[in-house]
């Protein structure tokens, strides 16, 4: 696309600003400036895979997939239903999660630790019981590990299918190792550090997973009744279809979601790539905009290069 064509640059600016406001919230510009402008060391250097994945438009698909997969742990879903406010304030929850991911990925080490400390303090206050009487604590390392691995698997899978620059085998392992640093800081014990460890841990949780009524309600809310204006429903339907297409078949069966393998491989993936390319175009600052344009991507702190450039999870944000 020629961003300098008459009217096209204005369209790009409007679309990018609208998406950024939705994902980052009113404090997005201020947070973005601090994340990139504050001096000091970072947890992750500019060349780390976590920056590549978390700064890409594929996170929109990966984030929805993560929510659907995470909902299959009954204790995690009970905590989300009781404490996250995903129905009453879905955009606020998305914005808090997006900011957390941006700060820990791109921000200073001091700000990243401060964000982690805040989340851990919130987790300590979140506890309760499921409808069947099972007790849960958001700070439980076992529960945190499930939330983490479902998220990492979702972000990485979406990036490999829809990202501008999919990672090679070594890069995928390095991404998992990067995310392990954040997970350990949040209280996850021995988080996976490569694809083999991630696959083994996902398999180990299989006996604990089931679709509760709360999980099905959450899926219906996210897939059928998103809090969006009608003009945004069609693009969101494409996003949702692609998130569904990347879920493992067993998880879709548990949630009662349809499977159409032929249609998905032939049509859905193509629309997903077109949608993420459009989002990437809208939210990447044109190279001619200024000598040093401010970052503007799907997360409040992500800086995307013109040639290479969020997300949501139940626990790693303030409820």
C-alpha positions as semicolon CSV with decimal commas, in nm:
position;residue;x (nm);y (nm);z (nm)
1;X;0,000;0,000;0,000
2;X;0,113;0,352;-0,075
3;X;0,066;0,533;0,253
4;X;0,142;0,868;0,088
5;X;-0,151;0,843;-0,156
6;X;-0,415;1,113;-0,105
7;X;-0,649;1,014;0,174
8;X;-0,469;0,688;0,247
9;X;-0,235;0,828;0,508
10;X;-0,532;0,985;0,686
11;X;-0,716;0,654;0,684
12;X;-0,409;0,482;0,820
13;X;-0,380;0,735;1,100
14;X;-0,747;0,706;1,196
15;X;-0,744;0,327;1,197
16;X;-0,417;0,308;1,386
17;X;-0,528;0,559;1,647
18;X;-0,862;0,386;1,698
19;X;-0,701;0,045;1,745
20;X;-0,434;0,184;1,974
21;X;-0,692;0,359;2,191
22;X;-0,894;0,037;2,222
23;X;-0,593;-0,172;2,320
24;X;-0,393;0,080;2,524
25;X;-0,665;0,301;2,670
26;X;-0,662;0,674;2,751
27;X;-0,320;0,649;2,917
28;X;-0,171;0,470;2,616
29;X;0,034;0,760;2,474
30;X;0,175;0,844;2,818
31;X;0,259;0,481;2,890
32;X;0,418;0,437;2,548
33;X;0,639;0,741;2,597
34;X;0,761;0,616;2,933
35;X;0,815;0,259;2,816
36;X;1,048;0,372;2,540
37;X;1,168;0,704;2,672
38;X;1,272;0,616;3,025
39;X;1,647;0,550;3,046
40;X;1,785;0,234;3,200
41;X;1,852;-0,133;3,130
42;X;1,577;-0,360;2,998
43;X;1,501;-0,723;3,070
44;X;1,519;-0,794;2,697
45;X;1,746;-0,645;2,434
46;X;1,624;-0,520;2,099
47;X;1,724;-0,844;1,927
48;X;1,530;-1,079;2,156
49;X;1,248;-1,292;2,009
50;X;1,000;-1,182;2,275
51;X;1,009;-0,834;2,123
52;X;0,945;-0,976;1,777
53;X;0,642;-1,176;1,890
54;X;0,486;-0,928;2,132
55;X;0,524;-0,637;1,891
56;X;0,341;-0,805;1,604
57;X;-0,024;-0,783;1,496
58;X;-0,058;-1,161;1,530
59;X;-0,101;-1,097;1,903
60;X;-0,465;-1,007;1,838
61;X;-0,532;-1,364;1,727
62;X;-0,299;-1,518;1,983
63;X;-0,459;-1,329;2,269
64;X;-0,810;-1,454;2,193
65;X;-0,681;-1,810;2,149
66;X;-0,506;-1,786;2,486
67;X;-0,827;-1,684;2,662
68;X;-1,022;-1,971;2,514
69;X;-0,753;-2,225;2,600
70;X;-0,697;-2,092;2,952
71;X;-1,070;-2,114;3,027
72;X;-1,051;-2,494;3,018
73;X;-0,887;-2,513;3,358
74;X;-1,184;-2,497;3,597
75;X;-0,992;-2,325;3,877
76;X;-0,846;-2,062;3,646
77;X;-1,187;-2,000;3,488
78;X;-1,357;-1,971;3,826
79;X;-1,105;-1,706;3,931
80;X;-1,155;-1,515;3,608
81;X;-1,534;-1,529;3,632
82;X;-1,535;-1,410;3,994
83;X;-1,257;-1,151;3,993
84;X;-1,146;-1,034;3,649
85;X;-1,442;-0,820;3,544
86;X;-1,417;-0,945;3,187
87;X;-1,788;-0,886;3,127
88;X;-1,830;-0,555;3,306
89;X;-1,506;-0,395;3,189
90;X;-1,357;-0,603;2,905
91;X;-1,170;-0,315;2,746
92;X;-1,019;-0,201;3,074
93;X;-0,900;-0,553;3,140
94;X;-0,749;-0,578;2,792
95;X;-0,576;-0,244;2,838
96;X;-0,424;-0,345;3,171
97;X;-0,299;-0,671;3,027
98;X;-0,164;-0,500;2,715
99;X;0,024;-0,250;2,928
100;X;0,169;-0,527;3,146
101;X;0,298;-0,713;2,840
102;X;0,442;-0,395;2,693
103;X;0,618;-0,289;3,013
104;X;0,774;-0,628;3,081
105;X;0,876;-0,674;2,716
106;X;0,997;-0,326;2,622
107;X;1,018;-0,119;2,940
108;X;1,300;-0,061;3,184
109;X;1,394;-0,338;3,425
110;X;1,277;-0,117;3,712
111;X;0,934;-0,060;3,559
112;X;0,903;-0,428;3,463
113;X;0,972;-0,536;3,820
114;X;0,728;-0,280;3,952
115;X;0,457;-0,417;3,718
116;X;0,530;-0,773;3,829
117;X;0,520;-0,675;4,197
118;X;0,180;-0,513;4,146
119;X;0,038;-0,822;3,976
120;X;0,174;-1,050;4,248
121;X;0,010;-0,832;4,513
122;X;-0,322;-0,858;4,327
123;X;-0,287;-1,235;4,300
124;X;-0,238;-1,267;4,674
125;X;-0,582;-1,114;4,729
126;X;-0,764;-1,335;4,478
127;X;-0,901;-1,658;4,624
128;X;-1,229;-1,843;4,632
129;X;-1,407;-2,163;4,534
130;X;-1,567;-2,310;4,225
131;X;-1,936;-2,396;4,209
132;X;-1,844;-2,751;4,308
133;X;-1,648;-2,633;4,611
134;X;-1,290;-2,663;4,482
135;X;-1,067;-2,396;4,632
136;X;-0,840;-2,178;4,421
137;X;-0,576;-1,909;4,474
138;X;-0,457;-1,688;4,190
139;X;-0,107;-1,698;4,343
140;X;-0,093;-2,079;4,324
141;X;0,223;-2,157;4,119
142;X;0,052;-2,455;3,956
143;X;-0,238;-2,241;3,835
144;X;-0,005;-1,963;3,725
145;X;0,195;-2,214;3,522
146;X;-0,118;-2,321;3,330
147;X;-0,206;-1,960;3,250
148;X;0,152;-1,899;3,137
149;X;0,195;-2,200;2,910
150;X;-0,146;-2,158;2,747
151;X;-0,054;-1,799;2,670
152;X;0,296;-1,873;2,541
153;X;0,171;-2,156;2,321
154;X;-0,102;-1,928;2,181
155;X;0,120;-1,627;2,114
156;X;0,388;-1,839;1,950
157;X;0,146;-2,043;1,737
158;X;-0,032;-1,730;1,615
159;X;0,298;-1,564;1,533
160;X;0,418;-1,861;1,332
161;X;0,100;-1,852;1,122
162;X;0,032;-1,479;1,097
163;X;0,345;-1,293;1,205
164;X;0,542;-1,073;0,968
165;X;0,862;-1,264;1,040
166;X;0,802;-1,613;1,184
167;X;1,081;-1,745;1,403
168;X;1,308;-2,033;1,313
169;X;1,344;-2,332;1,547
170;X;1,614;-2,168;1,758
171;X;1,412;-1,847;1,773
172;X;1,103;-2,029;1,898
173;X;1,302;-2,189;2,178
174;X;1,455;-1,851;2,260
175;X;1,110;-1,691;2,276
176;X;0,994;-1,951;2,527
177;X;1,309;-1,892;2,730
178;X;1,245;-1,515;2,725
179;X;0,890;-1,557;2,853
180;X;1,018;-1,786;3,128
181;X;1,192;-1,489;3,284
182;X;0,864;-1,303;3,326
183;X;0,682;-1,617;3,440
184;X;0,941;-1,690;3,709
185;X;0,917;-1,332;3,833
186;X;0,539;-1,378;3,864
187;X;0,579;-1,692;4,073
188;X;0,576;-1,978;3,821
189;X;0,807;-2,257;3,935
190;X;1,041;-2,399;3,667
191;X;0,862;-2,251;3,362
192;X;0,941;-2,421;3,029
193;X;1,239;-2,286;2,836
194;X;1,206;-2,463;2,501
195;X;0,942;-2,626;2,278
196;X;0,990;-2,974;2,417
197;X;0,941;-2,860;2,776
198;X;0,638;-2,653;2,674
199;X;0,476;-2,949;2,496
200;X;0,543;-3,179;2,791
201;X;0,391;-2,939;3,040
202;X;0,083;-2,876;2,826
203;X;0,028;-3,251;2,807
204;X;0,072;-3,287;3,182
205;X;-0,226;-3,055;3,245
206;X;-0,463;-3,252;3,019
207;X;-0,625;-3,456;3,302
208;X;-0,720;-3,135;3,484
209;X;-0,894;-2,965;3,193
210;X;-1,266;-2,956;3,125
211;X;-1,525;-2,715;2,993
212;X;-1,733;-2,579;3,278
213;X;-2,047;-2,377;3,224
214;X;-1,840;-2,068;3,308
215;X;-1,594;-2,157;3,030
216;X;-1,874;-2,201;2,779
217;X;-2,029;-1,871;2,887
218;X;-1,695;-1,697;2,841
219;X;-1,654;-1,852;2,494
220;X;-2,003;-1,736;2,393
221;X;-1,930;-1,386;2,521
222;X;-1,596;-1,359;2,339
223;X;-1,708;-1,520;2,014
224;X;-2,073;-1,422;1,976
225;X;-2,130;-1,111;2,187
226;X;-1,811;-0,902;2,185
227;X;-1,854;-0,544;2,315
228;X;-1,793;-0,388;1,974
229;X;-1,980;-0,148;1,743
230;X;-2,143;-0,316;1,445
231;X;-1,886;-0,175;1,203
232;X;-1,614;-0,373;1,383
233;X;-1,805;-0,701;1,403
234;X;-1,695;-0,834;1,061
235;X;-1,319;-0,789;1,122
236;X;-1,362;-0,934;1,470
237;X;-1,541;-1,237;1,324
238;X;-1,235;-1,298;1,105
239;X;-1,009;-1,267;1,409
240;X;-1,227;-1,506;1,609
241;X;-1,245;-1,763;1,328
242;X;-0,868;-1,766;1,304
243;X;-0,823;-1,794;1,680
244;X;-1,055;-2,095;1,673
245;X;-0,874;-2,252;1,380
246;X;-0,546;-2,258;1,575
247;X;-0,688;-2,428;1,886
248;X;-0,606;-2,796;1,932
249;X;-0,902;-3,013;1,825
250;X;-0,956;-3,156;2,174
251;X;-1,005;-2,809;2,321
252;X;-1,267;-2,720;2,062
253;X;-1,449;-3,045;2,131
254;X;-1,457;-2,965;2,503
255;X;-1,603;-2,621;2,436
256;X;-1,848;-2,752;2,177
257;X;-1,697;-2,538;1,902
258;X;-1,727;-2,648;1,536
259;X;-1,439;-2,787;1,332
260;X;-1,420;-2,746;0,952
261;X;-1,060;-2,840;0,865
262;X;-1,093;-2,805;0,486
263;X;-1,257;-2,464;0,498
264;X;-1,020;-2,342;0,766
265;X;-0,704;-2,433;0,579
266;X;-0,833;-2,302;0,246
267;X;-1,016;-1,986;0,350
268;X;-0,993;-1,889;0,716
269;X;-0,614;-1,869;0,730
270;X;-0,606;-1,648;0,420
271;X;-0,848;-1,401;0,578
272;X;-0,644;-1,408;0,899
273;X;-0,325;-1,319;0,718
274;X;-0,503;-1,039;0,534
275;X;-0,650;-0,904;0,860
276;X;-0,319;-0,907;1,049
277;X;-0,145;-0,746;0,752
278;X;-0,407;-0,469;0,758
279;X;-0,368;-0,417;1,133
280;X;0,010;-0,411;1,095
281;X;-0,019;-0,154;0,817
282;X;-0,255;0,067;1,020
283;X;-0,049;0,055;1,339
284;X;0,300;0,095;1,197
285;X;0,421;0,451;1,168
286;X;0,509;0,531;0,804
287;X;0,887;0,573;0,756
288;X;0,835;0,917;0,603
289;X;0,629;1,048;0,896
290;X;0,932;1,195;1,077
291;X;1,303;1,126;1,126
292;X;1,230;0,949;1,456
293;X;0,857;0,863;1,475
294;X;0,705;0,757;1,804
295;X;0,617;0,389;1,830
296;X;0,260;0,297;1,744
297;X;0,167;-0,068;1,736
298;X;-0,083;-0,305;1,895
299;X;0,060;-0,261;2,245
300;X;0,128;0,065;2,425
301;X;0,501;0,006;2,431
302;X;0,575;-0,189;2,117
303;X;0,802;-0,022;1,863
304;X;0,763;-0,162;1,513
305;X;1,009;-0,104;1,234
306;X;0,843;-0,017;0,900
307;X;0,972;-0,338;0,742
308;X;0,912;-0,561;1,044
309;X;0,688;-0,481;1,300
310;X;-0,223;-0,745;2,179
311;X;-0,358;-0,966;2,403
312;X;-0,516;-1,073;2,697
313;X;-0,477;-1,328;2,974
314;X;-0,676;-1,403;3,288
315;X;-0,422;-1,336;3,563
316;X;-0,128;-1,128;3,447
317;X;-0,306;-0,799;3,489
318;X;-0,499;-0,620;3,757
319;X;-0,849;-0,768;3,772
